[in-house]
PDB file of C-alpha atoms and ligand atoms in Angstrom:
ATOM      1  CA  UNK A  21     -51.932 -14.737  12.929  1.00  0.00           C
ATOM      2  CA  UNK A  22     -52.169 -18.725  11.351  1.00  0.00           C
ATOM      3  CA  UNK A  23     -51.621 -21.297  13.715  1.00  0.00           C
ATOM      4  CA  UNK A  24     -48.011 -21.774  14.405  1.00  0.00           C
ATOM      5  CA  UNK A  25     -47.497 -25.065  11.873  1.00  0.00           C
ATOM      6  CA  UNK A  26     -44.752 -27.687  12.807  1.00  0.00           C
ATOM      7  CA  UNK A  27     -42.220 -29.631   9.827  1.00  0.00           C
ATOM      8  CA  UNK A  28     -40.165 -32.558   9.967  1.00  0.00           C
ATOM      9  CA  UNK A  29     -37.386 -31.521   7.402  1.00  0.00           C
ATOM     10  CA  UNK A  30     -34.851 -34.420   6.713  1.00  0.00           C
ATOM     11  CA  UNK A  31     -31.149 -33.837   5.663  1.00  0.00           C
ATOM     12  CA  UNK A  32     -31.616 -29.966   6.711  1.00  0.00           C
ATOM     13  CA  UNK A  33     -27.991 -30.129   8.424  1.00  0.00           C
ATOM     14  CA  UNK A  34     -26.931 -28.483   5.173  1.00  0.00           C
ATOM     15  CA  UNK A  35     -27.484 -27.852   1.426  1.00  0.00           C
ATOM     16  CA  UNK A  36     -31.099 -27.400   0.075  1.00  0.00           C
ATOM     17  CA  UNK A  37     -32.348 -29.035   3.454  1.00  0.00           C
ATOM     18  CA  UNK A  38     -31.142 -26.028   5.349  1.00  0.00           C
ATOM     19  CA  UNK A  39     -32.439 -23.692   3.112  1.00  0.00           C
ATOM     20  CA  UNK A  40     -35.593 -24.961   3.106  1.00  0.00           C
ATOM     21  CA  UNK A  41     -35.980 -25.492   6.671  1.00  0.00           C
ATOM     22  CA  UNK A  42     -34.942 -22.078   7.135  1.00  0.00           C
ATOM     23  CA  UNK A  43     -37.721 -20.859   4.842  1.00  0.00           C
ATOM     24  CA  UNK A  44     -40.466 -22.342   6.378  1.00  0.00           C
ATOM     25  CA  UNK A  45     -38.985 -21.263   9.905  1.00  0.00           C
ATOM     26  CA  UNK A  46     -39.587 -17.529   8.072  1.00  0.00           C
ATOM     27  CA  UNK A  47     -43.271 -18.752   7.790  1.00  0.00           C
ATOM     28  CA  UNK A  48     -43.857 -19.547  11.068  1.00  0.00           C
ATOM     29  CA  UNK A  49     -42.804 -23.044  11.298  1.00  0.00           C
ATOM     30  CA  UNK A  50     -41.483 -25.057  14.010  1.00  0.00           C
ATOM     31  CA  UNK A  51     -39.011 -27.237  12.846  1.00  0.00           C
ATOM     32  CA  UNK A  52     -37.703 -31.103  13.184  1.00  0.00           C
ATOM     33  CA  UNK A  53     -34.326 -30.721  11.510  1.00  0.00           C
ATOM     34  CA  UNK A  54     -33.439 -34.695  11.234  1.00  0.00           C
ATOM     35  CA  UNK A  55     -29.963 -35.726   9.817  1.00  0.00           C
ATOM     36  CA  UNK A  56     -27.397 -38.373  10.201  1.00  0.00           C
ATOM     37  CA  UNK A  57     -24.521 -36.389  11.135  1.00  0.00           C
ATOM     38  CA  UNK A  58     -24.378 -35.317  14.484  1.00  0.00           C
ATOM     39  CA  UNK A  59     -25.638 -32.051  15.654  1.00  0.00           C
ATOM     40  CA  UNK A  60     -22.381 -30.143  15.958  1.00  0.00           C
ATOM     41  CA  UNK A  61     -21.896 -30.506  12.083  1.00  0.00           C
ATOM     42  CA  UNK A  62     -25.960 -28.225  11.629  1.00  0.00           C
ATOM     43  CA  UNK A  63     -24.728 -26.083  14.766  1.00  0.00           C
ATOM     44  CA  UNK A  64     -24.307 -23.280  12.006  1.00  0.00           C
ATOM     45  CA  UNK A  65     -28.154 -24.044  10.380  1.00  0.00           C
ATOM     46  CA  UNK A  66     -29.761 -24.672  13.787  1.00  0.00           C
ATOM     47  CA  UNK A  67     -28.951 -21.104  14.662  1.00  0.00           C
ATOM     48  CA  UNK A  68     -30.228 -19.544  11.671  1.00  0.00           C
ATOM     49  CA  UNK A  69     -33.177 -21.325  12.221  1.00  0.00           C
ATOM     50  CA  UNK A  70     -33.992 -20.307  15.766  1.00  0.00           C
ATOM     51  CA  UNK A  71     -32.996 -16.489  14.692  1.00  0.00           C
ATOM     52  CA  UNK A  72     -36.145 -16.520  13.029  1.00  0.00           C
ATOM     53  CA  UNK A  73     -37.801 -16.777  16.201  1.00  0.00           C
ATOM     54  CA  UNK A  74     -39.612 -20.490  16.121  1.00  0.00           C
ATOM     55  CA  UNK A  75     -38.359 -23.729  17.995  1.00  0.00           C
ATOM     56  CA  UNK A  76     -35.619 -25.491  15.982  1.00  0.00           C
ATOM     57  CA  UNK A  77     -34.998 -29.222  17.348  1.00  0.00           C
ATOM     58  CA  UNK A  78     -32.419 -31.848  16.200  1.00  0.00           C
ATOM     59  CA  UNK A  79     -32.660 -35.400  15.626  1.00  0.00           C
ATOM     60  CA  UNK A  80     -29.674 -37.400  14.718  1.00  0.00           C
ATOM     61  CA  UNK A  81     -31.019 -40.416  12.192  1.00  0.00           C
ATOM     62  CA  UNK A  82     -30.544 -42.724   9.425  1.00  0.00           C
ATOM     63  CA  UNK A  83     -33.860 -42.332   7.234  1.00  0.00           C
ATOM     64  CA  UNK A  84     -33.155 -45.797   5.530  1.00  0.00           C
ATOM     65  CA  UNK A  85     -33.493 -47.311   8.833  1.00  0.00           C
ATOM     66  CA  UNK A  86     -37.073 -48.102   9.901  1.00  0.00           C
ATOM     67  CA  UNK A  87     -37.662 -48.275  13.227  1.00  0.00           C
ATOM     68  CA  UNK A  88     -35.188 -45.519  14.420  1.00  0.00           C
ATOM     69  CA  UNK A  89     -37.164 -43.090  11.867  1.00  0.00           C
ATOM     70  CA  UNK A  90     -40.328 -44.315  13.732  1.00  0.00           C
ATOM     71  CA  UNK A  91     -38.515 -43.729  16.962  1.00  0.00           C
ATOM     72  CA  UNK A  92     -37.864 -40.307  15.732  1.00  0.00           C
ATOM     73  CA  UNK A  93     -41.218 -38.972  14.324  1.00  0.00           C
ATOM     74  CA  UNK A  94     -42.480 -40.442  17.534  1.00  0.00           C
ATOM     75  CA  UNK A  95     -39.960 -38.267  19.452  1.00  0.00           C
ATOM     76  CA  UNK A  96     -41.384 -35.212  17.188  1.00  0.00           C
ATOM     77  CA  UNK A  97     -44.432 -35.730  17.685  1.00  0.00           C
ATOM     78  CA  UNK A  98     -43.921 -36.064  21.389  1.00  0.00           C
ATOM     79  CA  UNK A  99     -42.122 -32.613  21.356  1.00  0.00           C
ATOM     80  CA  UNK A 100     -44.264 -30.587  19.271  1.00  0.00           C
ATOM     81  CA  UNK A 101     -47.510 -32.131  19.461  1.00  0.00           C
ATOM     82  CA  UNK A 102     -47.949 -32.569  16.101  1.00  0.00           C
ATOM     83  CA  UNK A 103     -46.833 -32.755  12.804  1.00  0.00           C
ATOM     84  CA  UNK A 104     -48.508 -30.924   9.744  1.00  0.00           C
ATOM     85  CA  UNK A 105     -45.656 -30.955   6.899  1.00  0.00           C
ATOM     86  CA  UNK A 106     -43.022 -33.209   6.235  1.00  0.00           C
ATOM     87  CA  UNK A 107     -40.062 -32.577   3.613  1.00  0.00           C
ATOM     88  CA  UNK A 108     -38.422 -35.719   2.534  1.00  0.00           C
ATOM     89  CA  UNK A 109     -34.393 -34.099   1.282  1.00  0.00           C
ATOM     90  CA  UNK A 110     -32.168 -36.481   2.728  1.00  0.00           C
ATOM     91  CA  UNK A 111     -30.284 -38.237  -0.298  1.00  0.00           C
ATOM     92  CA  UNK A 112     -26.829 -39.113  -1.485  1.00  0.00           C
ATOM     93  CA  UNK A 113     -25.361 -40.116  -4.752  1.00  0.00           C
ATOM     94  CA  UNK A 114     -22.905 -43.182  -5.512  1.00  0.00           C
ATOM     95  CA  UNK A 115     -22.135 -42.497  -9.269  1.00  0.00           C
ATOM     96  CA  UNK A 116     -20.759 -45.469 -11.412  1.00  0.00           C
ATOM     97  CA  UNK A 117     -21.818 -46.477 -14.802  1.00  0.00           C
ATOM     98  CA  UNK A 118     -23.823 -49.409 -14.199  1.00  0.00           C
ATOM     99  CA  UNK A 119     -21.258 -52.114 -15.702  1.00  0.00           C
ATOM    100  CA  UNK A 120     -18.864 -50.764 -12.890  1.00  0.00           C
ATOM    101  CA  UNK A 121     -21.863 -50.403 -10.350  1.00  0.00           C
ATOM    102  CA  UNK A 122     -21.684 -52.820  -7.410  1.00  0.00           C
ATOM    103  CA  UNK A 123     -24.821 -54.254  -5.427  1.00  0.00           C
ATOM    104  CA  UNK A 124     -23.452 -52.029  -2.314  1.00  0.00           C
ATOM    105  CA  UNK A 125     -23.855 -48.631  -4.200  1.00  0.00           C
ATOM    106  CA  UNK A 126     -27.380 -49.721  -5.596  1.00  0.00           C
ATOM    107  CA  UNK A 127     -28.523 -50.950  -2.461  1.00  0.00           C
ATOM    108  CA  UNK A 128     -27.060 -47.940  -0.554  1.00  0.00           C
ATOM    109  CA  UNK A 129     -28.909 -45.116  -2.777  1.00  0.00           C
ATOM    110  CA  UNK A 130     -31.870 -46.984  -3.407  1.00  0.00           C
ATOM    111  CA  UNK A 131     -32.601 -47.750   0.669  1.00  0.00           C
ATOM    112  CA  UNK A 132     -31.482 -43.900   2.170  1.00  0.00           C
ATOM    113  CA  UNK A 133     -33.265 -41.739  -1.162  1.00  0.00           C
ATOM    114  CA  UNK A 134     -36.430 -44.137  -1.909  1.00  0.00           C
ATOM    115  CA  UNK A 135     -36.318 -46.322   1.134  1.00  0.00           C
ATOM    116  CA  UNK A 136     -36.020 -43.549   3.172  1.00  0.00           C
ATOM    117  CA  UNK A 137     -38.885 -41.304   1.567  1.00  0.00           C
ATOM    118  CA  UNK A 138     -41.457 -44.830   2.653  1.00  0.00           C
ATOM    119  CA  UNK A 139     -40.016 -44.750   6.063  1.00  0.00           C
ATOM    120  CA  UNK A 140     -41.012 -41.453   7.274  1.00  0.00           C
ATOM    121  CA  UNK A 141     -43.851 -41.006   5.110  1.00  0.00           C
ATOM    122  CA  UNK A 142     -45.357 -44.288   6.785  1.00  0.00           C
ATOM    123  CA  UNK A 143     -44.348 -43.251  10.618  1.00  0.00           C
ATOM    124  CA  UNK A 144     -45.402 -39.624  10.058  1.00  0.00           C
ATOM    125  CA  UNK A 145     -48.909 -40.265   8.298  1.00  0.00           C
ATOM    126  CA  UNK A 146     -51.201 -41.699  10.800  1.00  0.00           C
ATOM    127  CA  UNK A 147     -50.321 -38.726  12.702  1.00  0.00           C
ATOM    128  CA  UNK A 148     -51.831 -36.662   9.964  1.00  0.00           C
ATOM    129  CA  UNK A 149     -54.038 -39.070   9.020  1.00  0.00           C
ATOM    130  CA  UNK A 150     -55.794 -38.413  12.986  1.00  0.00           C
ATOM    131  CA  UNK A 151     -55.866 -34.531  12.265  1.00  0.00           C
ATOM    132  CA  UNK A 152     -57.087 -34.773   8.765  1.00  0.00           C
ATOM    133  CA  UNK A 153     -53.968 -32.773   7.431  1.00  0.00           C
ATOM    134  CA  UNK A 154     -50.849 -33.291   6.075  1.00  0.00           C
ATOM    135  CA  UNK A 155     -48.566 -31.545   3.544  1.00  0.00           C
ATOM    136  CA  UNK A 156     -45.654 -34.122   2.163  1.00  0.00           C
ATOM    137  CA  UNK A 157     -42.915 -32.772  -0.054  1.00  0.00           C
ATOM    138  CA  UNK A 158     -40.606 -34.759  -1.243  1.00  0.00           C
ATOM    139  CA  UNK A 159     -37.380 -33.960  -3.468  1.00  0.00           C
ATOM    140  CA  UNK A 160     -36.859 -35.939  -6.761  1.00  0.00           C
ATOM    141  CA  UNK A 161     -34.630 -34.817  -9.251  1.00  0.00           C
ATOM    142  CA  UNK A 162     -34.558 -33.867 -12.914  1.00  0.00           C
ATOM    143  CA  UNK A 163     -32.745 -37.366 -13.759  1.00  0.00           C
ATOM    144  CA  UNK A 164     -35.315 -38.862 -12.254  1.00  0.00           C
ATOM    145  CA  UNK A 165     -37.519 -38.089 -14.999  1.00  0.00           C
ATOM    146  CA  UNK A 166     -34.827 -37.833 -17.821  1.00  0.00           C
ATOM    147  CA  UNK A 167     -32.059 -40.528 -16.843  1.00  0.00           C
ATOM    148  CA  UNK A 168     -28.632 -39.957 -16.412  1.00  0.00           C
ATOM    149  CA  UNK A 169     -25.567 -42.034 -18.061  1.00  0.00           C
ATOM    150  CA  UNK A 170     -23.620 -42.741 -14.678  1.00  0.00           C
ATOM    151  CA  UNK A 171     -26.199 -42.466 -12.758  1.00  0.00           C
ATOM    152  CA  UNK A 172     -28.844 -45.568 -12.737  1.00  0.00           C
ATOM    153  CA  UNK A 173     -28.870 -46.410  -9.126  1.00  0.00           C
ATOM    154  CA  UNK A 174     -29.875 -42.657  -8.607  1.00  0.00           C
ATOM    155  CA  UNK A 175     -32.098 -41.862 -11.314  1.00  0.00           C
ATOM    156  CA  UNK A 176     -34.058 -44.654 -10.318  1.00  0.00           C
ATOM    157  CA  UNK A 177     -34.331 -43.802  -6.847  1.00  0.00           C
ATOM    158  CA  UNK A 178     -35.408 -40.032  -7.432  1.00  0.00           C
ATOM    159  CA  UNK A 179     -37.723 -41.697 -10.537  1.00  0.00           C
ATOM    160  CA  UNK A 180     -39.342 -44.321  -7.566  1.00  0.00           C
ATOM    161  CA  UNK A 181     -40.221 -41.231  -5.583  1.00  0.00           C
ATOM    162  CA  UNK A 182     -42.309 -39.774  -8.473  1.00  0.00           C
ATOM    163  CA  UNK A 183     -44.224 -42.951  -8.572  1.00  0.00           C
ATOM    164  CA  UNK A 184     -44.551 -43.281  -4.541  1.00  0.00           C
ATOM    165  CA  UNK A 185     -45.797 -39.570  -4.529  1.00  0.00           C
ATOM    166  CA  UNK A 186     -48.539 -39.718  -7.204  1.00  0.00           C
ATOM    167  CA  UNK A 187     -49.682 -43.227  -5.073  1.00  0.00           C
ATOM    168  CA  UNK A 188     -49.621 -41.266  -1.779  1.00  0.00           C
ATOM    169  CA  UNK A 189     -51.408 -38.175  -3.680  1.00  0.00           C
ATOM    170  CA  UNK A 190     -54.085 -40.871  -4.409  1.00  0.00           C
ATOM    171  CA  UNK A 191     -54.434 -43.069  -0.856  1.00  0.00           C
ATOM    172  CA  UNK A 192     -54.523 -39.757   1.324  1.00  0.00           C
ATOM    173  CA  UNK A 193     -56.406 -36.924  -1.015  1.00  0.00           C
ATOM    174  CA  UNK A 194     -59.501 -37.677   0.891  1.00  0.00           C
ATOM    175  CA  UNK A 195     -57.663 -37.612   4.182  1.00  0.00           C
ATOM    176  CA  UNK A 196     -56.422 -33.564   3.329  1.00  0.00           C
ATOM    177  CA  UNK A 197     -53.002 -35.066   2.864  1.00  0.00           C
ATOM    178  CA  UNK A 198     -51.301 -33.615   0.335  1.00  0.00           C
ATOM    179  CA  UNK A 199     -48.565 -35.559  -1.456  1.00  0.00           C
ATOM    180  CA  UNK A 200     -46.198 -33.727  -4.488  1.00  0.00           C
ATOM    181  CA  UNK A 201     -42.464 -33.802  -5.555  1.00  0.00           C
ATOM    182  CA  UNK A 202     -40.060 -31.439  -6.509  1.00  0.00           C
ATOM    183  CA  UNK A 203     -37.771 -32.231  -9.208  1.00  0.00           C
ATOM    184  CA  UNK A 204     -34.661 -30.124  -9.095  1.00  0.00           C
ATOM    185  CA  UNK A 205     -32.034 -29.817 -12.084  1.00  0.00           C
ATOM    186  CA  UNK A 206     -28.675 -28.334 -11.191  1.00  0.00           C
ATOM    187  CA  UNK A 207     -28.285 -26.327  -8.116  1.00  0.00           C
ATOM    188  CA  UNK A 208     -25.956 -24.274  -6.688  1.00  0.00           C
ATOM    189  CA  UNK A 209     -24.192 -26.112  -3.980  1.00  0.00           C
ATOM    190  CA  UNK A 210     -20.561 -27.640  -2.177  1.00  0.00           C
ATOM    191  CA  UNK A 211     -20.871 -29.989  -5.065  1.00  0.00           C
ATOM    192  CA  UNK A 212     -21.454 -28.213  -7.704  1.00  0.00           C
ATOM    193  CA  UNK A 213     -19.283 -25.146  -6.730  1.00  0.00           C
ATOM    194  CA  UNK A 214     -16.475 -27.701  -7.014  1.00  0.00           C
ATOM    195  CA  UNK A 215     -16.673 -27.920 -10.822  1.00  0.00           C
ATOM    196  CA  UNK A 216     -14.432 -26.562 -13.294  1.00  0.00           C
ATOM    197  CA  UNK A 217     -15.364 -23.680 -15.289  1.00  0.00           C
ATOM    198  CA  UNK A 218     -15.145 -25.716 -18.302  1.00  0.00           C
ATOM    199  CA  UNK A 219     -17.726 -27.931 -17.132  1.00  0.00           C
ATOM    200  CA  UNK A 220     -19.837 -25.356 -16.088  1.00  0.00           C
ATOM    201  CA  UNK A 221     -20.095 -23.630 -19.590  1.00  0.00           C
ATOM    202  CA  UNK A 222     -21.615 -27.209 -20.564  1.00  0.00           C
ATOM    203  CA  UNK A 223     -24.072 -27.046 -18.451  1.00  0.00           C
ATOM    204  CA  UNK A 224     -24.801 -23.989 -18.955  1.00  0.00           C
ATOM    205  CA  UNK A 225     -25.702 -24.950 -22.419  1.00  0.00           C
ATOM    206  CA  UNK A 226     -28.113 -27.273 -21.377  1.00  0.00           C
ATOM    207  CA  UNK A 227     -30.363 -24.992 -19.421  1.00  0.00           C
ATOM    208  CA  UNK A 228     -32.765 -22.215 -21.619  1.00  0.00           C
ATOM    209  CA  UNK A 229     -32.454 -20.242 -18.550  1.00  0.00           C
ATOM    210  CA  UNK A 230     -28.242 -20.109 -18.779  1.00  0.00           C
ATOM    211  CA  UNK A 231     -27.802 -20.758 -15.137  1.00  0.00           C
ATOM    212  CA  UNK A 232     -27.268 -23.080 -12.075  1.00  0.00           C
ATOM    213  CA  UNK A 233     -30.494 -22.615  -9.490  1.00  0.00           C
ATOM    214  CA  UNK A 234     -30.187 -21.598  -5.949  1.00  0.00           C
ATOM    215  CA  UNK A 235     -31.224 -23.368  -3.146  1.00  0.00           C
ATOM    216  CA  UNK A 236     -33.694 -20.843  -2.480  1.00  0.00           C
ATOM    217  CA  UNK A 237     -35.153 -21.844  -6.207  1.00  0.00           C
ATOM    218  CA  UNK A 238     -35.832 -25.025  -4.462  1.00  0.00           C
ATOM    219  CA  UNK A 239     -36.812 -23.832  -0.618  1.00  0.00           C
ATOM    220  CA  UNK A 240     -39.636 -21.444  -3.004  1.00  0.00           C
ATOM    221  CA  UNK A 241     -41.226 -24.679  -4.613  1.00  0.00           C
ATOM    222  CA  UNK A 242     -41.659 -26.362  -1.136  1.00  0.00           C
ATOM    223  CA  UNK A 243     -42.962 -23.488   0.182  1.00  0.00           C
ATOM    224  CA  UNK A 244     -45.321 -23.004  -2.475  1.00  0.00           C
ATOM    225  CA  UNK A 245     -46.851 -26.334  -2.412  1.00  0.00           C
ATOM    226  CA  UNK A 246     -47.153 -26.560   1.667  1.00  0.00           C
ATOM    227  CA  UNK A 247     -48.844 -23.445   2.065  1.00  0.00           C
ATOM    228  CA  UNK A 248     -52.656 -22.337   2.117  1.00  0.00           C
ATOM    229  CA  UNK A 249     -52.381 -21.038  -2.081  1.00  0.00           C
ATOM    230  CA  UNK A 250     -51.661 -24.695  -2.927  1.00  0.00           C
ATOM    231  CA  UNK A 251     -54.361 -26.573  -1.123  1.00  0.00           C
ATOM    232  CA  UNK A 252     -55.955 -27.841  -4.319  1.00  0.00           C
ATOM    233  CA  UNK A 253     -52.577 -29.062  -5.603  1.00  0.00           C
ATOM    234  CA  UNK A 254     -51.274 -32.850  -5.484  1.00  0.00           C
ATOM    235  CA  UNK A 255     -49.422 -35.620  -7.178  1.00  0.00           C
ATOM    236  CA  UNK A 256     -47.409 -32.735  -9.007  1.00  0.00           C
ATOM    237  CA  UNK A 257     -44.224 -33.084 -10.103  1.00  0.00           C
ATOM    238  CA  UNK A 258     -42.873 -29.430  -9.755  1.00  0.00           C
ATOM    239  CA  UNK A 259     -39.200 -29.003 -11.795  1.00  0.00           C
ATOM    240  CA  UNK A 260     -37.438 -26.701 -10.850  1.00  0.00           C
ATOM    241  CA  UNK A 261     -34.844 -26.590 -13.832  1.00  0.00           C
ATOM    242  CA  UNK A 262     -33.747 -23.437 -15.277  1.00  0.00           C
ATOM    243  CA  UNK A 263     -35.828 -25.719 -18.557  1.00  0.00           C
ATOM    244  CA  UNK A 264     -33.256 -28.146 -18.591  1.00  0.00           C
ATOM    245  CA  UNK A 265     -35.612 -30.495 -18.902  1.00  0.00           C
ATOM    246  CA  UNK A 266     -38.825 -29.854 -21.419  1.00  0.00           C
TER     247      UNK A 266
HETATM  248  P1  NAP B  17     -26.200 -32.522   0.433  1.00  0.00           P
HETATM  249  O1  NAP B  17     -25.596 -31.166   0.545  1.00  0.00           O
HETATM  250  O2  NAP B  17     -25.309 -33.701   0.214  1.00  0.00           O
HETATM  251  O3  NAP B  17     -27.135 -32.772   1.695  1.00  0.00           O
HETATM  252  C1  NAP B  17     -27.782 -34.003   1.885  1.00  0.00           C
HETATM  253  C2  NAP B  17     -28.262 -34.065   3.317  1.00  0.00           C
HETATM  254  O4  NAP B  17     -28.861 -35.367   3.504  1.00  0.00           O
HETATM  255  C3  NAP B  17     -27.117 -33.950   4.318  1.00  0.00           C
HETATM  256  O5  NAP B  17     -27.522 -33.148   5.399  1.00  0.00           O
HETATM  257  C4  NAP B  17     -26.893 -35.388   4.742  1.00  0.00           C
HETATM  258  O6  NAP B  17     -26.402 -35.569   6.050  1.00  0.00           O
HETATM  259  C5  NAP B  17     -28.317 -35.947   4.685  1.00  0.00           C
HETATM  260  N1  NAP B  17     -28.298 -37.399   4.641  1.00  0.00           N
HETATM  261  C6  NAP B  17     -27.548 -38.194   3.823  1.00  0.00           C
HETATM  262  N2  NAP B  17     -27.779 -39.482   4.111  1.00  0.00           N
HETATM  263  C7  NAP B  17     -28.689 -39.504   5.129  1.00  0.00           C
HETATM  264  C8  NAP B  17     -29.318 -40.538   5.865  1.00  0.00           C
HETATM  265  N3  NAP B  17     -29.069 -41.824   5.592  1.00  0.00           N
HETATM  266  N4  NAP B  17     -30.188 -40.204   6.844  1.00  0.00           N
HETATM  267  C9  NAP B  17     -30.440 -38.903   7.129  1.00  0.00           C
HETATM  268  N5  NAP B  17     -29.880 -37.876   6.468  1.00  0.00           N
HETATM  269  C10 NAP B  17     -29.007 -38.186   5.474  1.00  0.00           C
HETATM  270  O7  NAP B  17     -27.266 -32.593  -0.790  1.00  0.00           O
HETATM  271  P2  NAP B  17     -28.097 -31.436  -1.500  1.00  0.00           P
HETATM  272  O8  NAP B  17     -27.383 -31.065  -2.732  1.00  0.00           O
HETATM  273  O9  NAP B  17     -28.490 -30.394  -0.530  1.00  0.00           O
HETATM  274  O10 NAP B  17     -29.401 -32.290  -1.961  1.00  0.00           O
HETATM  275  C11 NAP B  17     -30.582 -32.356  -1.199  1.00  0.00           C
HETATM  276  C12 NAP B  17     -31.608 -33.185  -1.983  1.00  0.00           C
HETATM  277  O11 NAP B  17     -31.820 -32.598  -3.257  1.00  0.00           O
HETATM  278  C13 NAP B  17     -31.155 -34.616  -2.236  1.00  0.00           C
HETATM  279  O12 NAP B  17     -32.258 -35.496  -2.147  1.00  0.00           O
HETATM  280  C14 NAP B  17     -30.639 -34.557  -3.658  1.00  0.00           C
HETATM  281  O13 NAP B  17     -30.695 -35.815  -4.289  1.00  0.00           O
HETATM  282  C15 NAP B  17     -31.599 -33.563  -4.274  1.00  0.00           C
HETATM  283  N6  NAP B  17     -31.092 -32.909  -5.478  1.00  0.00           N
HETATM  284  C16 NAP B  17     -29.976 -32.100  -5.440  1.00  0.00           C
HETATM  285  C17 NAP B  17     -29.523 -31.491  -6.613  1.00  0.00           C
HETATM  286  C18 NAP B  17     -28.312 -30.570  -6.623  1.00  0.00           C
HETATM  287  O14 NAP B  17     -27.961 -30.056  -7.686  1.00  0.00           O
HETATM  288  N7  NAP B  17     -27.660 -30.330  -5.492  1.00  0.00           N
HETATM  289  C19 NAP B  17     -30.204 -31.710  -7.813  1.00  0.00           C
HETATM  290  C20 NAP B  17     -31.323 -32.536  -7.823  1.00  0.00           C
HETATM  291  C21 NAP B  17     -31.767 -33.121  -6.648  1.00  0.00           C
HETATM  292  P3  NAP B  17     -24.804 -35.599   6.375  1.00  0.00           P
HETATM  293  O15 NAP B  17     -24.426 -34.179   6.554  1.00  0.00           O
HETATM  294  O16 NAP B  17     -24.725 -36.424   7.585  1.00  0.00           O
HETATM  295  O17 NAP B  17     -24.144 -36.249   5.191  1.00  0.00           O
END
């Protein structure tokens, strides 16, 4: 059997996070489940996670902060020896058209979705850098590469982490780190489940493939491009859409 691999997975209390923490955990991953709520709130994901028989731990952080996320992936580290893949999901959304957007709600998205992606990506990589290895994922967004009326602070943040990927991609190829993105469209989740039906014939409309994605759609992708078949692969941006976006 592979060597037991360990993952720092941020915002995997809930949503896609979970799901794709809970994925890898299938593969035979150890995971870091870091989040900002505390660890009550993942009780739920934690134990899903240790049912599929690795070591689950949880860290209780603010990924715009930088030095409590160094604090942290030193903590991981310190726990599980190592760490070969990390999954940068944490992210929030403060919608406003930007004529009604205040400073607070562009600073706020901009430091925990972007901000936060540089944090852990510059804690957790000299760790990698030592064992010649790494595998970083980290989750953009359709809007990111298409824009969204509403949505500026957002769209730029999830746009930032394209450009911050492909620059990673290119500082630690020759290191074996490997650096991509995946782009989501709309997935099934709390927030999109709270939608009227109305509104989710027209979106509908704009996807070829006539449906919302799963958060196993996305969970697939990052396991895809952390495991063994997608060594050769980095600086991709991976959408995973329905074809929303083409
Ligand atoms: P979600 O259900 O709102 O989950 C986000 C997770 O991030 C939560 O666990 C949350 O923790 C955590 N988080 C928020 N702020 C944090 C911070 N400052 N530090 C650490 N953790 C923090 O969102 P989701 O729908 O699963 O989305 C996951 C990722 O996919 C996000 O980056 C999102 O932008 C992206 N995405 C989602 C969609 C979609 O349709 N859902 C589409 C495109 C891209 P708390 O529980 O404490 O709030």
């Amino acid at each position: 059997m592979a060597e037991k691999r360990v993952a720092l997975v941020t915002g995997a209390g809930r949503g896609i996070g979970a799901t794709i923490a809970l994925t890898l955990a299938k593969e035979n991953t150890d995971i870091a489940v870091v989040d900002y709520a505390p660890a009550e709130s993942a009780a739920e994901t934690l134990a899903a996670i240790e049912g599929a028989g690795v070591t689950v731990r949880y860290y209780s952080c603010d990924v715009s902060d930088f030095s409590a996320t160094k604090a942290v992936v030193d903590q991981v580290v310190k726990d599980f020896g190592k760490i070969d893949i990390l999954v940068n999901n944490a992210g929030v959304t403060a919608d406003n058209l930007l004529m009604r957007m205040s400073e607070a709600e562009w600073d706020r998205v901009l430091s925990i979705n972007l901000k936060g992606c540089f944090n852990m990506i510059k804690h957790v990589t000299p760790y990698m850098m030592r064992r010649r290895y790494g595998r970083i994922v980290s989750i953009s967004s359709v809007v990111g590469l298409m824009g969204n009326a509403g949505q500026a602070n957002y769209a730029a943040s999830k746009a930032g982490i394209i450009g911050l990927t492909k620059s990673v991609a290119k500082e630690y190829g020759p290191r074996n780190i490997t650096a991509n993105a995946v782009a989501p469209g709309f997935i099934k989740t709390a927030m999109t489940d709270a939608l009227t039906d109305e509104q989710k014939k027209a979106m509908y409309k704009l996807i070829p493939l006539g449906a919302l994605g799963e958060t196993e759609d996305i969970a697939n992708a990052v396991k895809f491009l952390v495991s063994d078949d997608a060594r050769y692969v980095t600086g991709v941006v991976l959408k995973v859409d329905g074809g929303m976006y083409i």
